[in-house]
Short mmCIF file of C-alpha atoms and ligand atoms in Angstrom, two decimals:
data_model
loop_
_atom_site.label_atom_id
_atom_site.label_comp_id
_atom_site.label_asym_id
_atom_site.label_seq_id
_atom_site.Cartn_x
_atom_site.Cartn_y
_atom_site.Cartn_z
CA MET A 1 -14.54 27.10 -6.93
CA GLU A 2 -17.02 25.85 -4.32
CA ASP A 3 -19.66 28.51 -4.84
CA GLU A 4 -19.52 28.98 -8.59
CA LEU A 5 -18.41 25.58 -9.88
CA HIS A 6 -19.70 23.45 -6.99
CA LEU A 7 -16.38 21.63 -6.67
CA ASN A 8 -15.36 19.97 -3.41
CA PHE A 9 -12.22 21.23 -1.68
CA ASN A 10 -9.85 18.38 -0.77
CA SER A 11 -6.31 19.65 -0.07
CA TRP A 12 -4.10 22.72 -0.13
CA ILE A 13 -0.69 21.50 -1.25
CA CYS A 14 2.50 23.50 -0.89
CA TRP A 15 5.07 22.85 -3.60
CA PHE A 16 8.42 23.76 -2.03
CA TYR A 17 11.49 24.36 -4.20
CA THR A 18 15.02 25.12 -3.13
CA GLN A 19 16.11 27.46 -5.89
CA GLY A 20 14.40 30.37 -7.62
CA MET A 21 14.38 34.14 -7.93
CA GLY A 22 16.32 35.99 -5.25
CA ARG A 23 15.04 39.14 -3.51
CA THR A 24 17.20 41.63 -1.66
CA LYS A 25 14.30 43.25 0.20
CA GLY A 26 11.96 40.62 1.55
CA PHE A 27 12.03 36.84 1.43
CA SER A 28 12.69 35.04 -1.83
CA PRO A 29 9.68 33.00 -2.96
CA ARG A 30 10.26 29.30 -2.50
CA HIS A 31 6.83 27.76 -2.84
CA ASP A 32 3.72 27.58 -5.02
CA ASP A 33 0.22 26.62 -3.89
CA ILE A 34 -1.67 23.76 -5.49
CA PHE A 35 -5.40 23.43 -4.84
CA PHE A 36 -6.92 19.99 -5.08
CA PHE A 37 -10.67 19.98 -5.78
CA THR A 38 -12.88 17.07 -6.79
CA LYS A 39 -16.05 17.03 -8.85
CA SER A 40 -17.91 14.75 -6.45
CA ALA A 41 -17.41 12.87 -3.18
CA ASP A 42 -16.67 9.74 -5.20
CA PHE A 43 -13.25 10.28 -6.82
CA THR A 44 -10.09 8.37 -7.72
CA PHE A 45 -7.26 8.56 -5.19
CA ASN A 46 -4.50 5.96 -5.56
CA LEU A 47 -2.59 6.39 -2.32
CA ASP A 48 -0.39 3.33 -2.90
CA ALA A 49 0.88 4.81 -6.16
CA VAL A 50 2.21 7.94 -4.43
CA ARG A 51 3.51 6.74 -1.06
CA VAL A 52 6.98 7.77 0.12
CA PRO A 53 9.50 5.49 1.91
CA GLN A 54 9.37 5.18 5.69
CA LYS A 55 12.28 6.45 7.81
CA PHE A 56 12.54 3.34 9.98
CA TYR A 57 11.84 -0.32 9.59
CA ARG A 58 9.31 -1.13 12.32
CA SER A 59 6.84 -3.99 12.31
CA VAL A 60 4.10 -1.42 13.08
CA ASN A 61 5.08 0.71 10.07
CA ASN A 62 3.51 0.09 6.70
CA MET A 63 6.66 -0.56 4.67
CA ARG A 64 4.71 0.08 1.50
CA GLY A 65 5.32 3.70 2.47
CA ALA A 66 3.76 6.77 4.05
CA ASN A 67 1.26 9.28 2.68
CA PRO A 68 3.37 12.04 1.03
CA GLY A 69 1.47 14.76 2.91
CA ASP A 70 0.65 18.21 1.56
CA VAL A 71 4.18 19.71 1.43
CA TRP A 72 5.95 18.48 -1.68
CA GLU A 73 9.57 19.18 -2.56
CA PHE A 74 10.53 19.06 -6.23
CA SER A 75 13.36 21.07 -7.71
CA HIS A 76 12.69 23.30 -10.71
CA VAL A 77 13.91 22.01 -14.07
CA HIS A 78 17.40 23.45 -14.37
CA TYR A 79 18.51 25.19 -17.55
CA CYS A 80 21.27 22.62 -18.02
CA GLN A 81 18.85 19.63 -17.80
CA GLU A 82 18.08 17.74 -21.00
CA SER A 83 14.31 18.06 -20.52
CA ARG A 84 14.45 21.85 -20.14
CA THR A 85 12.49 23.71 -22.85
CA PRO A 86 12.36 27.46 -23.53
CA HIS A 87 8.99 27.67 -21.70
CA GLN A 88 9.50 30.10 -18.78
CA THR A 89 7.33 28.27 -16.25
CA GLN A 90 7.95 24.65 -17.19
CA LYS A 91 6.96 22.42 -14.26
CA PRO A 92 8.97 19.47 -12.93
CA GLU A 93 7.79 16.13 -14.29
CA GLY A 94 7.85 14.60 -10.78
CA LEU A 95 5.18 17.07 -9.67
CA ALA A 96 2.85 16.11 -12.53
CA GLU A 97 3.71 12.43 -12.03
CA ARG A 98 2.38 12.49 -8.44
CA MET A 99 -0.85 14.23 -9.44
CA VAL A 100 -1.49 11.95 -12.41
CA LEU A 101 -0.71 8.75 -10.46
CA ALA A 102 -2.91 9.77 -7.53
CA SER A 103 -5.91 11.01 -9.47
CA SER A 104 -6.19 8.75 -12.52
CA ASN A 105 -5.84 5.14 -13.60
CA GLU A 106 -4.22 3.71 -16.73
CA GLY A 107 -6.42 4.40 -19.75
CA ASP A 108 -8.15 7.40 -18.12
CA LEU A 109 -8.36 10.77 -19.87
CA VAL A 110 -6.54 13.73 -18.26
CA LEU A 111 -7.17 17.38 -19.25
CA ASP A 112 -4.58 20.13 -18.89
CA PRO A 113 -6.23 23.38 -19.99
CA PHE A 114 -2.95 25.34 -19.68
CA ALA A 115 -0.58 22.87 -21.28
CA GLY A 116 2.49 25.11 -21.78
CA SER A 117 5.46 22.97 -22.74
CA GLY A 118 3.33 19.83 -22.37
CA THR A 119 4.67 18.48 -19.05
CA THR A 120 1.33 16.91 -18.03
CA LEU A 121 0.77 15.42 -21.49
CA TRP A 122 4.30 13.98 -21.54
CA VAL A 123 3.87 12.47 -18.07
CA CYS A 124 0.49 10.99 -19.10
CA GLN A 125 2.11 9.44 -22.18
CA GLN A 126 4.66 7.63 -20.00
CA LEU A 127 2.05 6.54 -17.44
CA ASN A 128 -0.37 5.16 -20.06
CA ARG A 129 -3.05 7.80 -19.63
CA ASP A 130 -4.75 9.57 -22.55
CA SER A 131 -4.60 13.34 -22.34
CA ILE A 132 -5.90 16.54 -23.88
CA GLY A 133 -3.93 19.78 -23.71
CA ILE A 134 -5.23 23.29 -24.41
CA GLU A 135 -2.70 26.07 -25.01
CA LEU A 136 -2.96 29.66 -26.20
CA SER A 137 0.49 29.94 -27.79
CA ALA A 138 1.18 28.19 -31.10
CA ASP A 139 4.90 28.18 -30.24
CA TYR A 140 4.26 26.24 -27.03
CA ILE A 141 1.98 23.81 -28.86
CA ALA A 142 4.83 23.11 -31.29
CA LEU A 143 7.18 22.66 -28.32
CA ALA A 144 4.83 20.19 -26.65
CA ARG A 145 4.38 18.22 -29.89
CA THR A 146 8.15 17.84 -30.27
CA ARG A 147 8.47 16.77 -26.64
CA LEU A 148 5.82 14.06 -27.10
CA GLY A 149 7.91 12.56 -29.90
CA GLU A 150 11.05 12.22 -27.79
CA ALA A 151 12.39 9.04 -26.22
CA PHE A 152 11.64 8.53 -22.53
CA LYS A 153 14.68 8.32 -20.24
CA GLY A 154 13.04 8.77 -16.84
CA PHE A 155 11.26 11.75 -15.28
CA ASP A 156 13.41 14.83 -14.70
CA SER A 157 12.68 15.30 -10.98
CA ILE A 158 11.89 13.25 -7.92
CA ASP A 159 10.78 13.90 -4.34
CA PRO A 160 14.06 13.56 -2.36
CA ARG A 161 12.24 11.30 0.12
CA MET A 162 12.02 8.62 -2.58
CA LYS A 163 15.77 8.09 -2.12
CA ARG A 164 15.36 7.51 1.61
CA ILE A 165 16.60 4.14 2.85
CA PRO A 166 14.91 3.05 6.09
CA LYS A 167 17.07 2.57 9.17
CA ASP A 168 17.03 -0.70 11.12
CA LEU A 169 16.67 -3.06 8.15
CA ASN A 170 18.68 -5.52 10.22
CA ASN A 171 17.13 -8.80 9.13
CA PRO A 172 18.99 -9.83 5.90
CA ALA A 173 15.92 -11.48 4.35
CA ILE A 174 13.71 -8.43 5.01
CA ARG A 175 16.49 -6.12 3.81
CA ASP A 176 16.87 -7.97 0.49
CA GLU A 177 13.14 -8.07 -0.09
CA TYR A 178 12.80 -4.39 0.81
CA LYS A 179 15.54 -3.37 -1.63
CA VAL A 180 13.73 -4.97 -4.56
CA ASN A 181 10.40 -3.51 -3.46
CA HIS A 182 11.80 -0.03 -2.94
CA LYS A 183 12.82 0.20 -6.60
CA LYS A 184 9.46 -1.13 -7.78
CA TRP A 185 7.35 1.05 -5.46
CA PHE A 186 9.26 4.34 -5.44
CA LEU A 187 11.69 4.51 -8.36
CA SER A 188 9.80 3.17 -11.37
CA HIS A 189 9.98 5.79 -14.16
CA HIS A 190 13.22 7.03 -12.52
CA GLU A 191 15.71 4.60 -14.03
CA HIS A 192 18.70 6.89 -13.45
CA GLU A 193 17.98 6.96 -9.69
CA MET A 194 18.20 3.18 -9.35
CA LYS A 195 21.99 2.91 -9.64
CA ALA A 196 22.44 5.71 -7.11
CA PHE A 197 20.01 3.89 -4.82
CA ASP A 198 22.00 0.63 -5.12
CA ARG A 199 25.20 2.47 -4.18
CA ALA A 200 23.58 4.25 -1.23
CA PHE A 201 22.05 0.98 -0.05
CA ALA A 202 25.39 -0.85 -0.19
CA LYS A 203 26.98 1.99 1.77
CA LYS A 204 24.28 1.96 4.45
CA TYR A 205 24.15 -1.82 4.78
CA PRO A 206 27.66 -3.07 3.84
CA GLU A 207 27.62 -6.10 6.09
CA THR A 208 25.45 -8.84 4.76
CA SER A 209 26.54 -12.20 6.18
CA ARG A 210 27.51 -13.37 2.69
CA GLN A 211 29.77 -10.39 2.09
CA ARG A 212 31.46 -10.89 5.46
CA LEU A 213 32.14 -14.50 4.66
CA LEU A 214 33.47 -13.90 1.16
CA PHE A 215 35.32 -10.62 1.38
CA ASP A 216 36.42 -9.97 4.95
CA PRO A 217 39.72 -11.82 5.42
CA ALA A 218 39.90 -10.92 9.10
CA PRO A 219 36.44 -10.94 10.64
CA LYS A 220 36.16 -8.87 13.81
CA GLY A 221 36.32 -10.83 17.07
C1 LIG B 1 2.02 28.08 -16.05
S1 LIG B 1 2.03 27.78 -17.78
C2 LIG B 1 1.86 26.03 -17.84
C3 LIG B 1 3.18 25.33 -17.74
C4 LIG B 1 3.08 23.85 -17.96
N1 LIG B 1 2.47 23.17 -16.85
C5 LIG B 1 4.47 23.30 -18.24
O1 LIG B 1 5.00 22.51 -17.43
O2 LIG B 1 5.07 23.69 -19.24
C6 LIG B 1 0.46 28.31 -18.28
C7 LIG B 1 0.22 28.24 -19.77
O3 LIG B 1 -1.14 28.57 -20.02
C8 LIG B 1 -1.24 29.27 -21.25
N2 LIG B 1 -2.49 30.04 -21.20
C9 LIG B 1 -2.75 31.17 -20.52
N3 LIG B 1 -4.04 31.54 -20.71
C10 LIG B 1 -4.61 30.61 -21.51
C11 LIG B 1 -5.90 30.42 -22.02
N4 LIG B 1 -6.88 31.29 -21.78
N5 LIG B 1 -6.14 29.34 -22.79
C12 LIG B 1 -5.16 28.45 -23.06
N6 LIG B 1 -3.89 28.57 -22.59
C13 LIG B 1 -3.62 29.63 -21.82
C14 LIG B 1 0.04 30.09 -21.30
O4 LIG B 1 0.38 30.40 -22.65
C15 LIG B 1 1.06 29.18 -20.60
O5 LIG B 1 1.81 28.45 -21.54
#
C-alpha cells in the first residue's frame, strides 16, 4: 500500500469478536485485522464522534470520553437478528459506524468497493453521507438495494464500552447532566440501548436526594 499506492499507514486495528467458528486443533479465530491508511497527511479524523465513555468521573478526565484505541469489540450479526441477511460475511453496523463517523463528515462521499450486503452504504444513509458501492454479485446488489429501502431502527451492534456508566458520579447536578450527555454522545443511532442505559443508571445511582425524600419512608440514620 505504501510502496505501490503511496498511501500513508495510520493504524492497525484489531476487531475482536466473542463468537465465531470453533476449532478442535488450534485456537478458534476471534479477530480480524483492519488497516487504516490515508491518502495524504491532511485527512479527516473526528475523534469526538467516536469517543468511548470514561470508567471514572474525575475532574482530570475528559468526560466527553476516551479515544477508543485500536482494539474494537463488536459482536457478529447473529442469525436471529432482524438485520441479518444471507450474506456470509456481513459486517456489524457498529463497526462501519465507527469508521464512517471518524473518517467522514455529513455530506461527504464514501466508497465501499466490496459492498456485499451493503452494510457501509446503509450506515452512510443513516449518518447523512453519500456513498458508492461496488459489488461483483448481482444477488448481493439486490440484497443491498432492499436493505437501503428499509426503515431504520438503530444500528445492530455497539461497542460494549458505550454502555459503561462512570463510577464516582457523586455530585447530583453533574450526574444528571452526564446522563443526558451520555445518551447524546454515545448512544445516538442506538435507540434500543437507551432504555437499558436508563435502567442500568438507576440501578447504579439509586439514591438521588429527591428520590430519598419522596420514596424512602424510613431514611437511614
Ligand atoms: C467481505 S465481503 C463484504 C461484506 C460487506 N462489508 C457486508 O457487510 O456485507 C466482500 C464482498 O466483495 C465482493 N467482491 C469480491 N471481489 C470483488 C471484485 N473484484 N469487485 C467487486 N466486488 C467484489 C464479494 O462478492 C463480497 O460480497
